[in-house]
Amino acid sequence: MRENLGTNGLADQNVTILDPATGTGTFLLGIAERVREQVEATGGAGLASLALHDLARRMFGFELLVGPYAVAHFRLHRALSHRQDEAENTPPELPRLGIYLADTLARPNAEGALGSIGWMADGLRDERREANRIKNEQPILAIIGNPPYRRLEEGERETLIGRWMDDIWDDLKQPVKDAGKGGELKSFHEFSIAFWRWSIWKIFEADNAPNRGVVSFISNRKYLTGWTFAGLRKTLRERFDRIEIIDLRGDVRAGARAGAEGDQGVFNIQVGTCITLAIADGSKEDGALAEIFYRDSWSDMLLRRTSKLNWLQEASAEGSVTDFVGVNRGLLDDMRPEPFQNGEWLSLTEIFTFYKSGVKTGDDDNLVKTIQTNLEQSITPLIAHRDDTTYDVELERHYAYRPLDHRWFSMIQRC
């Protein structure tokens, strides 16, 4: 990312940084540590202290919860005040850190009602006022972090996302509707998608938007595939010049995969994650699409959490991840290499002469047995007494007259 931000990367005095869901400030702490190491390596501890003081004025964060907000202030103030000597170029006291108690996804300039909170009201107004200034006026070149991700339940869009955000992410839904896949949008409303859309707005659409920069998120990997988030993938490819994806897998909800049993996520959660680096540096021609480069942790059989974290730590020390694979696919397609099968295998509908999408009999006590003779004994009276001719025909065809072998019963027993 360093070469995309300026001559000195994150240490460049013109690079502004924002974590829109900063929590306790972990990602901003990582930036402070990287800047300190970078400057110390070339200029010593005194210059590193000056660089950290400069970083304090151009590094920002929004946090909605007061507890993490307070912790972030404490941790960052401690890290940015780092000194190893008392050289004459030791900087003065730090300015007020740019971490604000604010809702990133709220409409910019929305004052809202603060209620009867007494002496705290003025302080909260100041926080909101400065957060709105950053949203509307402050150019940001690097947006980083780990935004929250979970699917929003019915009724939560109004309270957790808000009408303004609901309006601006409609353009991520329209390409899916235009492709005739609007039914896939039922699971679209997800927190991390809202933060992706907000970041795109901040880089390209807000007042004083720089129209260049970097967005680097570790987020839900679900957006990489499927029709639901095809509109987001399309927008990312149209707006940015290069996209690098490090797929960390770890989606335990999907169950074990062949050759990848025991896969773990880097966080102690059910959802799989990926790291995405979206770069807008003006390098592509007008109308062209971003190049996509994909790296799969499974390629090196990195399944355990510790092995994935060690791999990322080594890549961090080197400054980059190697062995990316180019992804050359359609605008609405997945952001992963095309599967090797390519639809050439026989489908299940070609193999079986009869198939249904599912069966719910409501009579499992009679229709499900683990012993063939018992099954035949329970089905025979049903066939004899059913008035529904259609039911009789189907039941006879699939239960009474169809050969029942031991493999079928073994499968029932395992279930």
mmCIF file of C-alpha atoms in Angstrom:
data_model
loop_
_atom_site.group_PDB
_atom_site.id
_atom_site.type_symbol
_atom_site.label_atom_id
_atom_site.label_comp_id
_atom_site.label_asym_id
_atom_site.label_seq_id
_atom_site.Cartn_x
_atom_site.Cartn_y
_atom_site.Cartn_z
ATOM 1 C CA MET A 1 0.000 0.000 0.000
ATOM 2 C CA ARG A 2 2.944 2.317 0.639
ATOM 3 C CA GLU A 3 3.656 3.071 -3.006
ATOM 4 C CA ASN A 4 0.009 4.036 -3.593
ATOM 5 C CA LEU A 5 -0.120 6.730 -0.910
ATOM 6 C CA GLY A 6 2.941 8.882 -1.472
ATOM 7 C CA THR A 7 6.700 8.847 -1.396
ATOM 8 C CA ASN A 8 6.778 7.871 2.286
ATOM 9 C CA GLY A 9 3.615 5.814 2.499
ATOM 10 C CA LEU A 10 1.770 6.207 5.776
ATOM 11 C CA ALA A 11 4.527 8.494 7.060
ATOM 12 C CA ASP A 12 3.842 10.979 4.260
ATOM 13 C CA GLN A 13 2.639 14.261 5.777
ATOM 14 C CA ASN A 14 -0.078 14.601 3.102
ATOM 15 C CA VAL A 15 -1.699 11.229 3.761
ATOM 16 C CA THR A 16 -4.874 11.360 5.833
ATOM 17 C CA ILE A 17 -6.186 8.160 7.411
ATOM 18 C CA LEU A 18 -9.613 7.166 8.736
ATOM 19 C CA ASP A 19 -10.950 4.107 10.515
ATOM 20 C CA PRO A 20 -14.761 4.425 10.239
ATOM 21 C CA ALA A 21 -15.425 1.780 12.924
ATOM 22 C CA THR A 22 -12.374 2.193 15.095
ATOM 23 C CA GLY A 23 -13.454 0.284 18.193
ATOM 24 C CA THR A 24 -10.587 0.418 20.688
ATOM 25 C CA GLY A 25 -8.217 1.803 18.042
ATOM 26 C CA THR A 26 -6.336 -1.381 17.155
ATOM 27 C CA PHE A 27 -5.922 -0.615 13.448
ATOM 28 C CA LEU A 28 -4.833 2.969 14.084
ATOM 29 C CA LEU A 29 -2.363 1.656 16.666
ATOM 30 C CA GLY A 30 -0.952 -0.620 13.988
ATOM 31 C CA ILE A 31 -0.468 2.375 11.698
ATOM 32 C CA ALA A 32 1.295 4.305 14.462
ATOM 33 C CA GLU A 33 3.611 1.370 15.076
ATOM 34 C CA ARG A 34 4.392 1.017 11.376
ATOM 35 C CA VAL A 35 5.166 4.744 11.015
ATOM 36 C CA ARG A 36 7.397 4.668 14.088
ATOM 37 C CA GLU A 37 9.365 1.671 12.779
ATOM 38 C CA GLN A 38 9.679 3.154 9.300
ATOM 39 C CA VAL A 39 10.994 6.528 10.466
ATOM 40 C CA GLU A 40 13.228 5.092 13.188
ATOM 41 C CA ALA A 41 14.922 2.855 10.623
ATOM 42 C CA THR A 42 16.047 5.862 8.597
ATOM 43 C CA GLY A 43 16.043 8.850 10.938
ATOM 44 C CA GLY A 44 16.314 7.622 14.506
ATOM 45 C CA ALA A 45 14.103 7.951 17.579
ATOM 46 C CA GLY A 46 13.938 11.743 17.566
ATOM 47 C CA LEU A 47 12.497 11.940 14.071
ATOM 48 C CA ALA A 48 10.151 9.081 14.890
ATOM 49 C CA SER A 49 8.682 11.127 17.752
ATOM 50 C CA LEU A 50 8.151 14.055 15.392
ATOM 51 C CA ALA A 51 6.534 11.744 12.830
ATOM 52 C CA LEU A 52 4.107 10.370 15.409
ATOM 53 C CA HIS A 53 3.176 13.892 16.491
ATOM 54 C CA ASP A 54 2.463 14.731 12.851
ATOM 55 C CA LEU A 55 0.454 11.507 12.454
ATOM 56 C CA ALA A 56 -1.804 12.581 15.334
ATOM 57 C CA ARG A 57 -3.142 15.533 13.326
ATOM 58 C CA ARG A 58 -3.976 13.520 10.180
ATOM 59 C CA MET A 59 -5.334 10.284 11.630
ATOM 60 C CA PHE A 60 -9.061 9.992 12.399
ATOM 61 C CA GLY A 61 -11.521 7.468 13.734
ATOM 62 C CA PHE A 62 -15.265 7.201 14.363
ATOM 63 C CA GLU A 63 -16.708 5.037 17.117
ATOM 64 C CA LEU A 64 -20.340 4.732 18.138
ATOM 65 C CA LEU A 65 -19.897 3.209 21.611
ATOM 66 C CA VAL A 66 -18.501 5.307 24.435
ATOM 67 C CA GLY A 67 -16.507 2.492 26.088
ATOM 68 C CA PRO A 68 -14.331 1.565 23.082
ATOM 69 C CA TYR A 69 -14.106 5.276 22.211
ATOM 70 C CA ALA A 70 -12.513 6.064 25.594
ATOM 71 C CA VAL A 71 -10.136 3.097 25.349
ATOM 72 C CA ALA A 72 -9.068 4.145 21.837
ATOM 73 C CA HIS A 73 -8.199 7.637 23.088
ATOM 74 C CA PHE A 74 -6.100 6.229 25.922
ATOM 75 C CA ARG A 75 -4.223 3.689 23.790
ATOM 76 C CA LEU A 76 -3.525 6.063 20.904
ATOM 77 C CA HIS A 77 -2.440 8.918 23.132
ATOM 78 C CA ARG A 78 0.016 6.576 24.806
ATOM 79 C CA ALA A 79 1.349 5.234 21.482
ATOM 80 C CA LEU A 80 1.643 8.621 19.746
ATOM 81 C CA SER A 81 3.429 10.114 22.775
ATOM 82 C CA HIS A 82 6.184 7.525 22.361
ATOM 83 C CA ARG A 83 9.656 8.909 23.134
ATOM 84 C CA GLN A 84 12.993 7.207 23.405
ATOM 85 C CA ASP A 85 15.080 10.269 24.170
ATOM 86 C CA GLU A 86 14.764 13.907 25.088
ATOM 87 C CA ALA A 87 16.475 15.270 22.002
ATOM 88 C CA GLU A 88 16.024 18.899 21.123
ATOM 89 C CA ASN A 89 13.615 17.961 18.334
ATOM 90 C CA THR A 90 11.216 16.270 20.760
ATOM 91 C CA PRO A 91 7.722 17.479 19.768
ATOM 92 C CA PRO A 92 5.394 19.442 22.050
ATOM 93 C CA GLU A 93 2.296 17.931 23.602
ATOM 94 C CA LEU A 94 -0.024 16.061 21.267
ATOM 95 C CA PRO A 95 -3.063 17.827 19.821
ATOM 96 C CA ARG A 96 -6.552 16.576 20.581
ATOM 97 C CA LEU A 97 -6.704 13.195 18.819
ATOM 98 C CA GLY A 98 -9.076 12.854 15.888
ATOM 99 C CA ILE A 99 -11.152 10.048 17.401
ATOM 100 C CA TYR A 100 -14.808 11.041 17.635
ATOM 101 C CA LEU A 101 -17.907 9.587 19.229
ATOM 102 C CA ALA A 102 -20.012 9.406 16.081
ATOM 103 C CA ASP A 103 -22.138 7.203 13.858
ATOM 104 C CA THR A 104 -20.275 6.841 10.570
ATOM 105 C CA LEU A 105 -23.381 5.813 8.644
ATOM 106 C CA ALA A 106 -25.549 8.703 9.866
ATOM 107 C CA ARG A 107 -26.423 11.422 7.382
ATOM 108 C CA PRO A 108 -23.648 14.053 7.240
ATOM 109 C CA ASN A 109 -24.652 17.296 8.983
ATOM 110 C CA ALA A 110 -27.577 15.576 10.714
ATOM 111 C CA GLU A 111 -27.767 17.155 14.142
ATOM 112 C CA GLY A 112 -30.365 14.887 15.687
ATOM 113 C CA ALA A 113 -31.809 15.177 19.159
ATOM 114 C CA LEU A 114 -29.375 14.858 22.040
ATOM 115 C CA GLY A 115 -32.089 14.635 24.672
ATOM 116 C CA SER A 116 -31.895 15.655 28.305
ATOM 117 C CA ILE A 117 -28.322 14.723 29.096
ATOM 118 C CA GLY A 118 -27.362 17.844 31.012
ATOM 119 C CA TRP A 119 -23.746 18.932 31.089
ATOM 120 C CA MET A 120 -22.695 16.307 28.512
ATOM 121 C CA ALA A 121 -24.727 17.893 25.709
ATOM 122 C CA ASP A 122 -22.154 20.503 24.694
ATOM 123 C CA GLY A 123 -19.390 17.918 24.526
ATOM 124 C CA LEU A 124 -21.464 15.591 22.362
ATOM 125 C CA ARG A 125 -22.410 18.468 20.062
ATOM 126 C CA ASP A 126 -18.728 19.271 19.629
ATOM 127 C CA GLU A 127 -17.980 15.623 18.832
ATOM 128 C CA ARG A 128 -20.768 15.463 16.274
ATOM 129 C CA ARG A 129 -19.865 18.802 14.728
ATOM 130 C CA GLU A 130 -16.232 17.803 14.195
ATOM 131 C CA ALA A 131 -17.196 14.350 12.923
ATOM 132 C CA ASN A 132 -19.492 15.989 10.365
ATOM 133 C CA ARG A 133 -16.661 18.293 9.315
ATOM 134 C CA ILE A 134 -14.468 15.273 8.647
ATOM 135 C CA LYS A 135 -17.258 13.519 6.757
ATOM 136 C CA ASN A 136 -18.011 16.524 4.557
ATOM 137 C CA GLU A 137 -14.808 18.512 4.227
ATOM 138 C CA GLN A 138 -11.727 16.520 5.201
ATOM 139 C CA PRO A 139 -10.140 14.688 2.241
ATOM 140 C CA ILE A 140 -9.219 11.143 3.250
ATOM 141 C CA LEU A 141 -6.688 9.101 1.281
ATOM 142 C CA ALA A 142 -6.663 5.865 3.304
ATOM 143 C CA ILE A 143 -9.711 4.191 4.832
ATOM 144 C CA ILE A 144 -8.812 1.145 6.870
ATOM 145 C CA GLY A 145 -10.244 -1.199 9.460
ATOM 146 C CA ASN A 146 -12.494 -4.090 10.339
ATOM 147 C CA PRO A 147 -16.074 -2.802 10.019
ATOM 148 C CA PRO A 148 -18.832 -4.725 11.785
ATOM 149 C CA TYR A 149 -20.526 -7.392 9.769
ATOM 150 C CA ARG A 150 -23.738 -9.164 10.371
ATOM 151 C CA ARG A 151 -26.939 -9.500 8.433
ATOM 152 C CA LEU A 152 -29.531 -6.935 9.459
ATOM 153 C CA GLU A 153 -32.797 -8.348 10.729
ATOM 154 C CA GLU A 154 -36.210 -7.088 9.684
ATOM 155 C CA GLY A 155 -36.754 -3.560 11.013
ATOM 156 C CA GLU A 156 -33.082 -2.853 11.768
ATOM 157 C CA ARG A 157 -32.322 -0.942 8.574
ATOM 158 C CA GLU A 158 -34.089 2.162 9.844
ATOM 159 C CA THR A 159 -32.467 2.112 13.287
ATOM 160 C CA LEU A 160 -28.973 0.820 12.506
ATOM 161 C CA ILE A 161 -28.381 2.033 8.943
ATOM 162 C CA GLY A 162 -30.753 4.948 8.506
ATOM 163 C CA ARG A 163 -32.564 6.408 5.514
ATOM 164 C CA TRP A 164 -29.568 8.249 4.076
ATOM 165 C CA MET A 165 -27.462 5.124 3.907
ATOM 166 C CA ASP A 166 -30.425 3.166 2.603
ATOM 167 C CA ASP A 167 -30.635 5.655 -0.270
ATOM 168 C CA ILE A 168 -26.992 5.665 -1.316
ATOM 169 C CA TRP A 169 -26.525 1.909 -1.445
ATOM 170 C CA ASP A 170 -29.469 1.416 -3.799
ATOM 171 C CA ASP A 171 -27.017 1.641 -6.695
ATOM 172 C CA LEU A 172 -25.476 -1.615 -5.454
ATOM 173 C CA LYS A 173 -28.844 -3.346 -5.775
ATOM 174 C CA GLN A 174 -29.896 -2.071 -9.206
ATOM 175 C CA PRO A 175 -27.443 -4.142 -11.312
ATOM 176 C CA VAL A 176 -28.740 -7.285 -9.620
ATOM 177 C CA LYS A 177 -32.332 -6.300 -10.364
ATOM 178 C CA ASP A 178 -31.447 -5.438 -13.957
ATOM 179 C CA ALA A 179 -29.953 -8.905 -14.371
ATOM 180 C CA GLY A 180 -33.255 -10.449 -13.283
ATOM 181 C CA LYS A 181 -31.858 -11.629 -9.966
ATOM 182 C CA GLY A 182 -33.687 -9.281 -7.625
ATOM 183 C CA GLY A 183 -34.840 -12.217 -5.512
ATOM 184 C CA GLU A 184 -31.223 -12.720 -4.424
ATOM 185 C CA LEU A 185 -31.249 -9.376 -2.586
ATOM 186 C CA LYS A 186 -33.094 -10.732 0.435
ATOM 187 C CA SER A 187 -29.753 -11.138 2.252
ATOM 188 C CA PHE A 188 -28.188 -7.938 0.882
ATOM 189 C CA HIS A 189 -28.618 -5.748 3.968
ATOM 190 C CA GLU A 190 -25.400 -6.432 5.838
ATOM 191 C CA PHE A 191 -23.299 -4.071 7.952
ATOM 192 C CA SER A 192 -19.985 -4.526 6.131
ATOM 193 C CA ILE A 193 -21.658 -3.737 2.782
ATOM 194 C CA ALA A 194 -22.886 -0.443 4.237
ATOM 195 C CA PHE A 195 -19.330 0.464 5.274
ATOM 196 C CA TRP A 196 -18.022 -0.448 1.826
ATOM 197 C CA ARG A 197 -20.581 1.839 0.231
ATOM 198 C CA TRP A 198 -19.823 4.654 2.691
ATOM 199 C CA SER A 199 -16.099 4.380 1.921
ATOM 200 C CA ILE A 200 -16.770 4.609 -1.800
ATOM 201 C CA TRP A 201 -18.858 7.725 -1.133
ATOM 202 C CA LYS A 202 -16.088 9.280 0.951
ATOM 203 C CA ILE A 203 -13.330 8.641 -1.604
ATOM 204 C CA PHE A 204 -15.284 9.573 -4.742
ATOM 205 C CA GLU A 205 -18.518 11.424 -3.977
ATOM 206 C CA ALA A 206 -18.313 13.528 -0.796
ATOM 207 C CA ASP A 207 -17.403 17.209 -0.830
ATOM 208 C CA ASN A 208 -13.646 17.555 -1.348
ATOM 209 C CA ALA A 209 -13.449 13.883 -2.279
ATOM 210 C CA PRO A 210 -9.895 13.210 -3.514
ATOM 211 C CA ASN A 211 -11.019 10.720 -6.206
ATOM 212 C CA ARG A 212 -7.981 8.670 -5.352
ATOM 213 C CA GLY A 213 -6.820 6.699 -2.366
ATOM 214 C CA VAL A 214 -6.930 3.278 -0.772
ATOM 215 C CA VAL A 215 -9.631 1.341 1.055
ATOM 216 C CA SER A 216 -8.288 -1.613 3.012
ATOM 217 C CA PHE A 217 -10.785 -3.707 4.977
ATOM 218 C CA ILE A 218 -10.768 -7.091 6.593
ATOM 219 C CA SER A 219 -14.410 -8.023 6.213
ATOM 220 C CA ASN A 220 -16.963 -10.719 5.581
ATOM 221 C CA ARG A 221 -15.755 -12.710 2.546
ATOM 222 C CA LYS A 222 -19.338 -13.323 1.441
ATOM 223 C CA TYR A 223 -19.272 -10.389 -0.995
ATOM 224 C CA LEU A 224 -16.735 -12.172 -3.218
ATOM 225 C CA THR A 225 -19.286 -14.560 -4.703
ATOM 226 C CA GLY A 226 -22.934 -14.886 -5.665
ATOM 227 C CA TRP A 227 -25.546 -12.571 -7.114
ATOM 228 C CA THR A 228 -26.435 -10.815 -3.855
ATOM 229 C CA PHE A 229 -23.353 -8.564 -3.895
ATOM 230 C CA ALA A 230 -22.709 -8.453 -7.640
ATOM 231 C CA GLY A 231 -23.553 -4.724 -7.613
ATOM 232 C CA LEU A 232 -20.849 -4.014 -5.045
ATOM 233 C CA ARG A 233 -18.286 -5.935 -7.078
ATOM 234 C CA LYS A 234 -19.312 -3.999 -10.181
ATOM 235 C CA THR A 235 -18.947 -0.641 -8.417
ATOM 236 C CA LEU A 236 -15.544 -1.558 -6.965
ATOM 237 C CA ARG A 237 -14.252 -2.545 -10.405
ATOM 238 C CA GLU A 238 -15.581 0.633 -12.010
ATOM 239 C CA ARG A 239 -14.288 3.047 -9.365
ATOM 240 C CA PHE A 240 -10.911 1.599 -8.400
ATOM 241 C CA ASP A 241 -7.863 0.779 -10.531
ATOM 242 C CA ARG A 242 -6.541 -2.334 -8.804
ATOM 243 C CA ILE A 243 -8.059 -4.694 -6.257
ATOM 244 C CA GLU A 244 -6.057 -7.209 -4.243
ATOM 245 C CA ILE A 245 -7.867 -9.887 -2.250
ATOM 246 C CA ILE A 246 -6.380 -12.172 0.389
ATOM 247 C CA ASP A 247 -8.989 -14.829 1.077
ATOM 248 C CA LEU A 248 -8.589 -16.097 4.639
ATOM 249 C CA ARG A 249 -11.555 -18.475 4.401
ATOM 250 C CA GLY A 250 -12.687 -19.755 7.821
ATOM 251 C CA ASP A 251 -16.434 -19.787 7.237
ATOM 252 C CA VAL A 252 -17.331 -22.537 9.688
ATOM 253 C CA ARG A 253 -21.033 -22.271 8.824
ATOM 254 C CA ALA A 254 -20.336 -23.874 5.450
ATOM 255 C CA GLY A 255 -19.096 -27.077 7.074
ATOM 256 C CA ALA A 256 -16.003 -29.092 6.270
ATOM 257 C CA ARG A 257 -14.756 -29.013 2.680
ATOM 258 C CA ALA A 258 -12.983 -31.816 0.876
ATOM 259 C CA GLY A 259 -9.256 -31.472 1.507
ATOM 260 C CA ALA A 260 -9.791 -28.575 3.931
ATOM 261 C CA GLU A 261 -11.143 -30.201 7.076
ATOM 262 C CA GLY A 262 -10.530 -28.204 10.231
ATOM 263 C CA ASP A 263 -10.392 -24.821 8.511
ATOM 264 C CA GLN A 264 -10.410 -21.985 11.058
ATOM 265 C CA GLY A 265 -10.992 -18.257 10.824
ATOM 266 C CA VAL A 266 -8.525 -15.644 12.010
ATOM 267 C CA PHE A 267 -11.204 -14.356 14.399
ATOM 268 C CA ASN A 268 -13.232 -16.370 16.854
ATOM 269 C CA ILE A 269 -16.428 -16.001 14.829
ATOM 270 C CA GLN A 270 -18.577 -18.123 12.526
ATOM 271 C CA VAL A 271 -18.091 -15.907 9.468
ATOM 272 C CA GLY A 272 -15.228 -16.316 7.007
ATOM 273 C CA THR A 273 -13.098 -13.256 6.247
ATOM 274 C CA CYS A 274 -10.914 -11.751 3.571
ATOM 275 C CA ILE A 275 -8.583 -8.780 3.337
ATOM 276 C CA THR A 276 -9.360 -6.434 0.449
ATOM 277 C CA LEU A 277 -7.095 -3.664 -0.800
ATOM 278 C CA ALA A 278 -8.907 -1.395 -3.287
ATOM 279 C CA ILE A 279 -6.565 1.146 -4.882
ATOM 280 C CA ALA A 280 -7.522 4.227 -6.886
ATOM 281 C CA ASP A 281 -4.372 5.829 -8.289
ATOM 282 C CA GLY A 282 -5.478 6.912 -11.779
ATOM 283 C CA SER A 283 -3.481 4.202 -13.509
ATOM 284 C CA LYS A 284 -6.263 2.719 -15.641
ATOM 285 C CA GLU A 285 -7.796 4.231 -18.758
ATOM 286 C CA ASP A 286 -11.197 5.910 -18.642
ATOM 287 C CA GLY A 287 -13.937 3.312 -18.828
ATOM 288 C CA ALA A 288 -11.611 0.436 -18.023
ATOM 289 C CA LEU A 289 -12.232 -1.923 -15.114
ATOM 290 C CA ALA A 290 -9.989 -2.560 -12.143
ATOM 291 C CA GLU A 291 -7.583 -5.437 -12.334
ATOM 292 C CA ILE A 292 -8.320 -8.079 -9.706
ATOM 293 C CA PHE A 293 -5.657 -10.148 -7.994
ATOM 294 C CA TYR A 294 -6.638 -12.991 -5.692
ATOM 295 C CA ARG A 295 -4.661 -14.987 -3.137
ATOM 296 C CA ASP A 296 -6.213 -17.991 -1.414
ATOM 297 C CA SER A 297 -4.911 -19.111 1.981
ATOM 298 C CA TRP A 298 -5.957 -22.650 1.061
ATOM 299 C CA SER A 299 -3.410 -22.678 -1.779
ATOM 300 C CA ASP A 300 -0.710 -23.266 0.846
ATOM 301 C CA MET A 301 -3.010 -25.438 2.979
ATOM 302 C CA LEU A 302 -3.201 -22.734 5.623
ATOM 303 C CA LEU A 303 -6.105 -24.036 7.665
ATOM 304 C CA ARG A 304 -5.273 -23.312 11.289
ATOM 305 C CA ARG A 305 -5.636 -19.847 12.763
ATOM 306 C CA THR A 306 -2.038 -19.724 13.930
ATOM 307 C CA SER A 307 -0.676 -20.669 10.510
ATOM 308 C CA LYS A 308 -2.751 -17.959 8.815
ATOM 309 C CA LEU A 309 -1.692 -15.307 11.320
ATOM 310 C CA ASN A 310 1.976 -16.305 11.014
ATOM 311 C CA TRP A 311 1.684 -16.121 7.227
ATOM 312 C CA LEU A 312 0.200 -12.624 7.426
ATOM 313 C CA GLN A 313 2.888 -11.546 9.886
ATOM 314 C CA GLU A 314 5.614 -12.689 7.510
ATOM 315 C CA ALA A 315 3.929 -10.871 4.613
ATOM 316 C CA SER A 316 3.698 -7.717 6.742
ATOM 317 C CA ALA A 317 7.425 -7.834 7.413
ATOM 318 C CA GLU A 318 8.078 -8.217 3.673
ATOM 319 C CA GLY A 319 5.610 -5.458 2.799
ATOM 320 C CA SER A 320 3.432 -7.528 0.473
ATOM 321 C CA VAL A 321 1.806 -10.885 -0.200
ATOM 322 C CA THR A 322 3.152 -12.860 -3.160
ATOM 323 C CA ASP A 323 1.704 -15.350 -5.658
ATOM 324 C CA PHE A 324 -1.496 -13.487 -6.482
ATOM 325 C CA VAL A 325 -3.615 -14.963 -9.271
ATOM 326 C CA GLY A 326 -5.250 -12.657 -11.791
ATOM 327 C CA VAL A 327 -9.052 -12.844 -11.960
ATOM 328 C CA ASN A 328 -10.384 -12.285 -15.474
ATOM 329 C CA ARG A 329 -14.139 -12.520 -15.248
ATOM 330 C CA GLY A 330 -17.288 -10.625 -16.177
ATOM 331 C CA LEU A 331 -18.406 -7.429 -14.470
ATOM 332 C CA LEU A 332 -21.011 -9.140 -12.297
ATOM 333 C CA ASP A 333 -19.092 -12.378 -11.796
ATOM 334 C CA ASP A 334 -17.316 -13.554 -8.673
ATOM 335 C CA MET A 335 -14.066 -11.953 -7.568
ATOM 336 C CA ARG A 336 -12.400 -15.339 -7.500
ATOM 337 C CA PRO A 337 -10.762 -17.419 -10.240
ATOM 338 C CA GLU A 338 -13.223 -19.350 -12.367
ATOM 339 C CA PRO A 339 -13.822 -22.910 -11.078
ATOM 340 C CA PHE A 340 -12.146 -25.628 -13.082
ATOM 341 C CA GLN A 341 -15.414 -27.536 -13.681
ATOM 342 C CA ASN A 342 -16.866 -24.862 -15.997
ATOM 343 C CA GLY A 343 -20.252 -26.581 -16.050
ATOM 344 C CA GLU A 344 -18.916 -29.551 -18.024
ATOM 345 C CA TRP A 345 -19.897 -32.218 -15.494
ATOM 346 C CA LEU A 346 -23.217 -34.026 -15.656
ATOM 347 C CA SER A 347 -25.918 -32.401 -13.589
ATOM 348 C CA LEU A 348 -27.968 -34.341 -11.045
ATOM 349 C CA THR A 349 -31.067 -33.758 -13.170
ATOM 350 C CA GLU A 350 -29.395 -35.651 -16.022
ATOM 351 C CA ILE A 351 -28.370 -38.559 -13.796
ATOM 352 C CA PHE A 352 -31.757 -39.186 -12.125
ATOM 353 C CA THR A 353 -34.976 -39.789 -14.028
ATOM 354 C CA PHE A 354 -37.083 -38.270 -11.241
ATOM 355 C CA TYR A 355 -36.244 -35.388 -8.933
ATOM 356 C CA LYS A 356 -38.012 -32.905 -6.669
ATOM 357 C CA SER A 357 -36.818 -29.796 -4.851
ATOM 358 C CA GLY A 358 -37.861 -31.260 -1.505
ATOM 359 C CA VAL A 359 -40.409 -33.362 0.354
ATOM 360 C CA LYS A 360 -42.295 -32.623 3.549
ATOM 361 C CA THR A 361 -44.624 -35.556 4.135
ATOM 362 C CA GLY A 362 -45.924 -34.786 7.600
ATOM 363 C CA ASP A 363 -46.175 -38.578 8.014
ATOM 364 C CA ASP A 364 -42.587 -39.489 8.831
ATOM 365 C CA ASP A 365 -43.553 -42.054 11.471
ATOM 366 C CA ASN A 366 -44.987 -44.179 8.681
ATOM 367 C CA LEU A 367 -42.796 -43.203 5.730
ATOM 368 C CA VAL A 368 -39.342 -43.276 7.302
ATOM 369 C CA LYS A 369 -37.976 -46.602 8.587
ATOM 370 C CA THR A 370 -34.550 -48.119 8.938
ATOM 371 C CA ILE A 371 -35.675 -51.662 8.060
ATOM 372 C CA GLN A 372 -37.083 -52.453 4.630
ATOM 373 C CA THR A 373 -39.778 -54.871 5.769
ATOM 374 C CA ASN A 374 -41.058 -52.394 8.359
ATOM 375 C CA LEU A 375 -41.234 -49.681 5.699
ATOM 376 C CA GLU A 376 -43.220 -51.911 3.349
ATOM 377 C CA GLN A 377 -45.609 -52.896 6.151
ATOM 378 C CA SER A 378 -46.324 -49.243 7.057
ATOM 379 C CA ILE A 379 -46.706 -48.036 3.463
ATOM 380 C CA THR A 380 -49.039 -50.797 2.217
ATOM 381 C CA PRO A 381 -52.040 -49.751 4.376
ATOM 382 C CA LEU A 382 -51.511 -46.126 3.395
ATOM 383 C CA ILE A 383 -51.706 -46.968 -0.284
ATOM 384 C CA ALA A 384 -54.815 -49.005 0.257
ATOM 385 C CA HIS A 385 -56.707 -46.302 2.145
ATOM 386 C CA ARG A 386 -55.655 -43.091 0.375
ATOM 387 C CA ASP A 387 -58.408 -41.437 -1.671
ATOM 388 C CA ASP A 388 -55.990 -39.082 -3.424
ATOM 389 C CA THR A 389 -55.190 -40.865 -6.686
ATOM 390 C CA THR A 390 -52.247 -38.555 -7.447
ATOM 391 C CA TYR A 391 -50.779 -39.297 -4.054
ATOM 392 C CA ASP A 392 -51.323 -43.035 -4.593
ATOM 393 C CA VAL A 393 -49.518 -43.038 -7.916
ATOM 394 C CA GLU A 394 -46.564 -41.057 -6.675
ATOM 395 C CA LEU A 395 -46.329 -43.027 -3.437
ATOM 396 C CA GLU A 396 -46.467 -46.350 -5.230
ATOM 397 C CA ARG A 397 -43.920 -45.265 -7.786
ATOM 398 C CA HIS A 398 -41.391 -44.029 -5.258
ATOM 399 C CA TYR A 399 -41.911 -46.265 -2.281
ATOM 400 C CA ALA A 400 -43.819 -49.453 -3.027
ATOM 401 C CA TYR A 401 -42.471 -50.415 -6.448
ATOM 402 C CA ARG A 402 -39.056 -48.802 -6.391
ATOM 403 C CA PRO A 403 -36.229 -51.203 -5.472
ATOM 404 C CA LEU A 404 -35.066 -50.471 -1.954
ATOM 405 C CA ASP A 405 -31.463 -51.487 -1.440
ATOM 406 C CA HIS A 406 -29.275 -51.560 1.657
ATOM 407 C CA ARG A 407 -27.376 -48.394 0.665
ATOM 408 C CA TRP A 408 -30.560 -46.329 0.849
ATOM 409 C CA PHE A 409 -31.327 -47.582 4.349
ATOM 410 C CA SER A 410 -27.734 -47.021 5.434
ATOM 411 C CA MET A 411 -28.061 -43.410 4.391
ATOM 412 C CA ILE A 412 -31.261 -43.068 6.445
ATOM 413 C CA GLN A 413 -29.532 -44.547 9.476
ATOM 414 C CA ARG A 414 -26.635 -42.080 9.189
ATOM 415 C CA CYS A 415 -29.053 -39.180 9.021
#
